[in-house]
CSV table of C-alpha atoms in Angstrom, one decimal:
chain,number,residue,atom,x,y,z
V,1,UNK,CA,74.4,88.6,94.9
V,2,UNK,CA,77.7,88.9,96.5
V,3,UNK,CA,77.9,88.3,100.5
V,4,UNK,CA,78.0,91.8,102.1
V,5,UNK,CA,79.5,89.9,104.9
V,6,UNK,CA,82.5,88.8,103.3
V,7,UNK,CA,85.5,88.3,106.0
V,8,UNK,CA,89.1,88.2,105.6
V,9,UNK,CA,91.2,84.9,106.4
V,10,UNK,CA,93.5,85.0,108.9
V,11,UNK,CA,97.4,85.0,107.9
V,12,UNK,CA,98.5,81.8,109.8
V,13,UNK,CA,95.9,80.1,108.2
V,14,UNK,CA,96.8,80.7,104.5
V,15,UNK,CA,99.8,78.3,104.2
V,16,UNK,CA,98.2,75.5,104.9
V,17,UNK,CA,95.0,76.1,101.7
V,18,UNK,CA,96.0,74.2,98.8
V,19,UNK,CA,96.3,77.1,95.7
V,20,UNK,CA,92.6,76.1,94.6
V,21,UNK,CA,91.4,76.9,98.1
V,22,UNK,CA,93.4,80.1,98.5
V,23,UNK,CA,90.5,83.0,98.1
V,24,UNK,CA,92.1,85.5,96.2
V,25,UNK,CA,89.9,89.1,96.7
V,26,UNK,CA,89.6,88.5,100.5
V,27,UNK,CA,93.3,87.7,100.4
V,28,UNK,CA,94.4,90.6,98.8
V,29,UNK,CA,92.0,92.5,100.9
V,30,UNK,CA,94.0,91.2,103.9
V,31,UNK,CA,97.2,92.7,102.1
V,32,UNK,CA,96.0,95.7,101.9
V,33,UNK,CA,94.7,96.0,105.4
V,34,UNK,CA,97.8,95.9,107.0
V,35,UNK,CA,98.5,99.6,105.3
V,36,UNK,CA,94.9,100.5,106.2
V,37,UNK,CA,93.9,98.6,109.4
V,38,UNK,CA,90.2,100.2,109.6
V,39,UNK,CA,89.8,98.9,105.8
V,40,UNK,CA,85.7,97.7,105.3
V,41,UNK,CA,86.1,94.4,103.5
V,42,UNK,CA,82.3,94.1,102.8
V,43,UNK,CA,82.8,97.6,101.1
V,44,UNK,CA,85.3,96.4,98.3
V,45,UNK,CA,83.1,93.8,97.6
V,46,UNK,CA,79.9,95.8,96.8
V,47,UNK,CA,82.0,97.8,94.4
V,48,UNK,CA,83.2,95.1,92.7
V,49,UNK,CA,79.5,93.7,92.8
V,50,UNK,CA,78.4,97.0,91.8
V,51,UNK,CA,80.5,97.0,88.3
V,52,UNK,CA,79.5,93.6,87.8
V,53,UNK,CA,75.5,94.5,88.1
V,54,UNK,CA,76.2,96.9,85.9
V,55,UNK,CA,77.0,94.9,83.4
V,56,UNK,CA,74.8,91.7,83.7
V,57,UNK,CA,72.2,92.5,81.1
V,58,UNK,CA,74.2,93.0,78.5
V,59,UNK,CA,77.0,90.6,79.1
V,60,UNK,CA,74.3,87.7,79.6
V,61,UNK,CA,73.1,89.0,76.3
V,62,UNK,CA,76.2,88.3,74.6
V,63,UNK,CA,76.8,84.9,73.0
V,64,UNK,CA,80.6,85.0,72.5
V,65,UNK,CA,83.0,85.1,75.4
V,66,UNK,CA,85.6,87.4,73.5
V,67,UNK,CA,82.8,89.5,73.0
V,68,UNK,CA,81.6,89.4,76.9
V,69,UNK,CA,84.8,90.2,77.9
V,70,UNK,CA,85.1,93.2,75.5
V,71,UNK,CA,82.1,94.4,76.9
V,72,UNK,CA,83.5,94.0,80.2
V,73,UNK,CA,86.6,96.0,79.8
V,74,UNK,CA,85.1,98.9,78.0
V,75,UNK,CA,82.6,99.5,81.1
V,76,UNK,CA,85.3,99.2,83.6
V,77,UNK,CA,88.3,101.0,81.6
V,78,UNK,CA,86.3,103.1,79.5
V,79,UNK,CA,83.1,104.3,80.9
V,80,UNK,CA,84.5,104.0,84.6
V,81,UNK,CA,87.9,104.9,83.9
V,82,UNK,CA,90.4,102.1,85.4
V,83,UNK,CA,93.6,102.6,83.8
V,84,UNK,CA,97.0,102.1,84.8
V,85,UNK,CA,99.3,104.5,86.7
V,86,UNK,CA,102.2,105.2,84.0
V,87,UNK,CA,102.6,108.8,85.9
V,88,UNK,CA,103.5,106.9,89.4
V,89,UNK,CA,103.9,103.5,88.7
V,90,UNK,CA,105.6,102.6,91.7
V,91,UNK,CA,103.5,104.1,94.2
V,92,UNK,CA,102.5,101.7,96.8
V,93,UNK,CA,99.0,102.3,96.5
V,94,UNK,CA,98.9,101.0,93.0
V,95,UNK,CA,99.0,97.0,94.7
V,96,UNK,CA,96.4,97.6,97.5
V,97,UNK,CA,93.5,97.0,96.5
V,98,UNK,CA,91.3,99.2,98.4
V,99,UNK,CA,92.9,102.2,96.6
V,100,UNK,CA,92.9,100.7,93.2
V,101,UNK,CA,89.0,100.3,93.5
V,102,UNK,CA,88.9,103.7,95.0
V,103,UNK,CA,90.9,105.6,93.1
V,104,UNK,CA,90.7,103.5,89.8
V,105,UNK,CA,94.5,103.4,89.4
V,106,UNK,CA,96.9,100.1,89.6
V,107,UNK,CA,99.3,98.6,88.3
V,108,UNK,CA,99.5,95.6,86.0
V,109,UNK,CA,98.6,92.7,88.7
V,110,UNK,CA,95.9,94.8,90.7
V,111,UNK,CA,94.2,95.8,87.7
V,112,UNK,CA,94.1,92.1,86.8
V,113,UNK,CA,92.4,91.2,90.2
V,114,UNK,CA,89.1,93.5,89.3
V,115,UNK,CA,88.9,92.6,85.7
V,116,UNK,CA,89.3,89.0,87.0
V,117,UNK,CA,87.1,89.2,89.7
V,118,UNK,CA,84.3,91.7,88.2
V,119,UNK,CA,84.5,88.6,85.0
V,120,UNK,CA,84.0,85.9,87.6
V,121,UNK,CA,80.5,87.1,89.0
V,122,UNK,CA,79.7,87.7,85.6
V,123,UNK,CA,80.5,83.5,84.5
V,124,UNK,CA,83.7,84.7,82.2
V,125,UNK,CA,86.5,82.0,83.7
V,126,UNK,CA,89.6,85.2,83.3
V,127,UNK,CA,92.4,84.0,84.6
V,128,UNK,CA,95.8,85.9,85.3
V,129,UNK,CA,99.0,84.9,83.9
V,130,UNK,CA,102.6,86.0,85.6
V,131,UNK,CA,103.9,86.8,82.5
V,132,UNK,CA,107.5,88.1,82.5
V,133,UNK,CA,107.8,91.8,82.8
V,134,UNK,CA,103.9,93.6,83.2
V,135,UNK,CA,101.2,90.7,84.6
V,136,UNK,CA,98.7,89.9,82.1
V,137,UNK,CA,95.5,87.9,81.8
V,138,UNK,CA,93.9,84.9,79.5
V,139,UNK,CA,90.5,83.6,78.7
V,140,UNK,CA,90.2,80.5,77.4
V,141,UNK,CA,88.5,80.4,73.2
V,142,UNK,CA,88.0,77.6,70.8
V,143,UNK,CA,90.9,78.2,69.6
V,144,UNK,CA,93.4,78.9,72.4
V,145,UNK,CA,93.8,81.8,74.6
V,146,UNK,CA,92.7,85.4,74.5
V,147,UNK,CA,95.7,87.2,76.2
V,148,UNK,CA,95.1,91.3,77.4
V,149,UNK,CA,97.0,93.7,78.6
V,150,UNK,CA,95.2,95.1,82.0
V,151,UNK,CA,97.6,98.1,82.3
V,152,UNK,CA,97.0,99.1,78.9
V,153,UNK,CA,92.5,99.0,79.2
V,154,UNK,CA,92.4,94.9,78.7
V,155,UNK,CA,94.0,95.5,75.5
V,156,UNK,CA,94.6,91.9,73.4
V,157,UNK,CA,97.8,91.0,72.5
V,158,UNK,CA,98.5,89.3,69.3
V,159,UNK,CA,101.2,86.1,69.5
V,160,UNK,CA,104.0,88.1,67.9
V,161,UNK,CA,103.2,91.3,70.5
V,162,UNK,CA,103.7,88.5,73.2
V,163,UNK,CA,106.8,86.9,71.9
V,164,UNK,CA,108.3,90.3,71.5
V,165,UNK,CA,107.3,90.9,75.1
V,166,UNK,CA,109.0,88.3,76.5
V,167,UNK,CA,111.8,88.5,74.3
V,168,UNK,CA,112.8,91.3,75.8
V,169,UNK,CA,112.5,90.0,79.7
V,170,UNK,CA,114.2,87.2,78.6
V,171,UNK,CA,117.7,87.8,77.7
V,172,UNK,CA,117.2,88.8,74.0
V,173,UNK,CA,116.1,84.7,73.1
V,174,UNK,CA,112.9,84.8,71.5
V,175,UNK,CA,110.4,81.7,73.0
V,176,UNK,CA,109.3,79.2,70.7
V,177,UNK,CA,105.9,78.0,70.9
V,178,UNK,CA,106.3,75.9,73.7
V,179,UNK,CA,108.3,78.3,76.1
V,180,UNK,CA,105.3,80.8,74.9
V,181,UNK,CA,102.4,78.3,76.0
V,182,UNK,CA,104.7,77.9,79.4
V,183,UNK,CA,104.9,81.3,80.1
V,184,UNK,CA,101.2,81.7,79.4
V,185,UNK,CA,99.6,78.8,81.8
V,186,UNK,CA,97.5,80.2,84.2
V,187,UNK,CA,98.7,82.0,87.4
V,188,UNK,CA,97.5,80.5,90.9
V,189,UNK,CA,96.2,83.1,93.8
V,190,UNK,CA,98.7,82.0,95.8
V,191,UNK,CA,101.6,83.3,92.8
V,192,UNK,CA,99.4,86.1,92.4
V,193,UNK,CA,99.4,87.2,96.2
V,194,UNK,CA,102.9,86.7,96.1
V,195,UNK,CA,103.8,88.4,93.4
V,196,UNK,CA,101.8,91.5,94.9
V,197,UNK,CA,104.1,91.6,97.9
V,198,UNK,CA,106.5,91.5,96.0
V,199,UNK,CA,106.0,94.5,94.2
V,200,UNK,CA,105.5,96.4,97.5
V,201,UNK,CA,108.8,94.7,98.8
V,202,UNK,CA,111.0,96.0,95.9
V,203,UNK,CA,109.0,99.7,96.6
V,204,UNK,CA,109.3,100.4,99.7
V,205,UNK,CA,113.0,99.0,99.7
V,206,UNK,CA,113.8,101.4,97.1
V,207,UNK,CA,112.4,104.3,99.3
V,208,UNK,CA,114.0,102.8,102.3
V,209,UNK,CA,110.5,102.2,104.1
V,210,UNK,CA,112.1,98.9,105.7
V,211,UNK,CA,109.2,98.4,108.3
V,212,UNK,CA,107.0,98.0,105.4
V,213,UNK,CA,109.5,96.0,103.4
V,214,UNK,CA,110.2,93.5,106.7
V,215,UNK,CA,106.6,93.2,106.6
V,216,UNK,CA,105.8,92.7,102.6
V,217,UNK,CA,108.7,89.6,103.1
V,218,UNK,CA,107.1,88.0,106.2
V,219,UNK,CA,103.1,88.0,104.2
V,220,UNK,CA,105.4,85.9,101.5
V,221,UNK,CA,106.4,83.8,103.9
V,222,UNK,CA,102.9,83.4,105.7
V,223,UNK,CA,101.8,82.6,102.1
V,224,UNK,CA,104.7,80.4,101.5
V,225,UNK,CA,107.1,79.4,104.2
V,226,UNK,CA,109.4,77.6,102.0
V,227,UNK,CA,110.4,80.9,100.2
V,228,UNK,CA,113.8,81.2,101.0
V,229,UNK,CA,114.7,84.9,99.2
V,230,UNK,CA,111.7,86.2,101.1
V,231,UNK,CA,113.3,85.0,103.8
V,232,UNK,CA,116.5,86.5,103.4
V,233,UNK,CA,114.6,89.8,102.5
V,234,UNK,CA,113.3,89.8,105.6
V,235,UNK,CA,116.5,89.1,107.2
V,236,UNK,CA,118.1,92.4,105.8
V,237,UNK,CA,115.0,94.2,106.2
V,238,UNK,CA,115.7,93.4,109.8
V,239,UNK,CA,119.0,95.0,109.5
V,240,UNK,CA,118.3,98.2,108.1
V,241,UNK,CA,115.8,98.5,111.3
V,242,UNK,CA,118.4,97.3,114.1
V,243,UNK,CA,116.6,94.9,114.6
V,244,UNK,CA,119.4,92.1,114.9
V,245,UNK,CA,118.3,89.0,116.4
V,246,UNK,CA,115.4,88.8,113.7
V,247,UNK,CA,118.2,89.5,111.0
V,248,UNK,CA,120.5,86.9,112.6
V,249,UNK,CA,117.9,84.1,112.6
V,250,UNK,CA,116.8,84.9,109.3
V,251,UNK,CA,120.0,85.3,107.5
V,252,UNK,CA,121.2,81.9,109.5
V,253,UNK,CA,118.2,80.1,108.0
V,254,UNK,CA,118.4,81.1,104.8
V,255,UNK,CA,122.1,80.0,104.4
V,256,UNK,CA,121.5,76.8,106.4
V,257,UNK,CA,118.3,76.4,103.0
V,258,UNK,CA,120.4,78.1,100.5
V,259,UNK,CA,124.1,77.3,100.9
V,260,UNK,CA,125.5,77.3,97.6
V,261,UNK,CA,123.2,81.0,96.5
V,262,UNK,CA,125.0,83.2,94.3
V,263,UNK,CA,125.0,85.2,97.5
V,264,UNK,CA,125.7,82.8,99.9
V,265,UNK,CA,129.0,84.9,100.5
V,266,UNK,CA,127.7,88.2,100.7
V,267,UNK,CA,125.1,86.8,103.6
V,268,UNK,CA,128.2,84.9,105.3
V,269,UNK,CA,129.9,88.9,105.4
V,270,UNK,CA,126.9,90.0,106.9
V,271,UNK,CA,126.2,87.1,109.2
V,272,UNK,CA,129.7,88.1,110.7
V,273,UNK,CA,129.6,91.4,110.7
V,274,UNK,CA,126.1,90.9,113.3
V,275,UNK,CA,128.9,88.8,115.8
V,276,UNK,CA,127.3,85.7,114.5
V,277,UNK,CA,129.7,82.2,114.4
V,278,UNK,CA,130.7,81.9,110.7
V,279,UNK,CA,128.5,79.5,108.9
V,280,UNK,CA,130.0,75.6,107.6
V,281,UNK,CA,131.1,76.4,104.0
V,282,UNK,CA,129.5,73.3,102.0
């Protein structure tokens, strides 16, 4: 049974867990409580138990782990009605993970989390995969990889659907079979998270929400304090809000990290323009 008790980690804590250590739902909990601070942790996790219950019988039935997994996604896209949110898709509640669970709409990566977690309890080793474009997820077979589409009800995706796929994010060149098994290695919670934040970084900058943005940046960077665009989204975060000694020390940094960026000189402009000395060119 799963711990009713189930805590969240503290942010200053998470840089220093290696990726293996990292625990993803309870992190992703955490991102999710800073939109909804009186957010029930323990109550997530029941759900997510819940579906799993649900489905021990007859996945523990089930010799084959394509066919577990099938079973799997028909309960929780069919019968309880996940799917993802093509009408809204860039809605912020589509990455928290309390509303996702709640509302049984995400998008590609929080989708991912409950299929991968609701798997987990059930022994299937469903792993996510940043693919380019829409976030997937891979089990391992005898014979390679079982890829699926969480946005689309854990639908698989044959080798040319995935070459296609990334063809297109990908300049037009179409990946051999080595780029292909690159692009397909397994995701790490910590890429995951970050990736997540991401998504709510880019949304809430594109409806000007720069509180939430600032913050979205700074959970990458308490994730990953060598992220230097994070960093410098933060930084003009920080300048949309007037907030300018934040947006000075950030922008500095990130130029003192990142001095040959392909926007090294648009940060310089802006480094100015807050009264700050002009940075040495390198």
């Amino acid at each position: 049974m799963s711990d009713t008790r189930l805590t969240l980690p503290h942010w200053d804590a998470l840089a220093e867990l290696a990726d293996d250590a990292l625990p993803l739902l309870p992190t992703a909990l955490l991102i999710a409580r800073d939109e909804y601070p009186e957010l029930d942790p323990a109550r997530y996790d029941r759900l997510l138990q819940a579906h799993a219950d649900h489905l021990r019988v007859e996945v523990e039935a089930i010799a084959e782990w394509p066919l577990k997994v099938a079973a799997i996604n028909h309960h929780l896209f069919n019968e309880l009605g996940y799917s993802g949110n093509h009408d809204a898709y860039y809605d912020p509640r589509n990455s928290y993970l309390n509303e996702v669970v709640t509302r049984r709409l995400g998008n590609p990566i929080s989708l991912a989390l409950v299929q991968m977690e609701v798997s987990r309890r059930l022994g299937l080793p469903l792993e996510g995969i940043s693919f380019p474009g829409h976030f997937l997820v891979r089990l391992p077979v005898e014979e390679g990889v079982l890829v699926m589409d969480p946005f689309n009800g854990g639908r698989p995706l044959s080798v040319d659907e995935l070459r296609e796929r990334a063809r297109s994010n990908l300049g037009g060149e179409t990946p051999d079979d080595q780029v292909l098994a690159q692009i397909l290695d397994p995701a790490p919670a910590r890429a995951i998270l970050m990736r997540m934040l991401r998504n709510l970084y880019g949304v809430y900058a594109e409806r000007e929400e720069w509180d939430r943005a600032a913050r979205s940046a700074d959970r990458i960077l308490k994730l990953a304090p060598e992220q230097t665009e994070a960093l410098r989204d933060r930084g003009l975060a920080y300048l949309r809000l007037q907030h300018l000694a934040g947006a000075r020390a950030d922008l500095s940094q990130y130029l003192r990290l990142e001095p040959d960026a392909a926007d090294a000189a648009q940060m310089r402009e802006r480094l100015i323009d807050l009264g700050g000395e002009r940075p040495q060119l390198h």
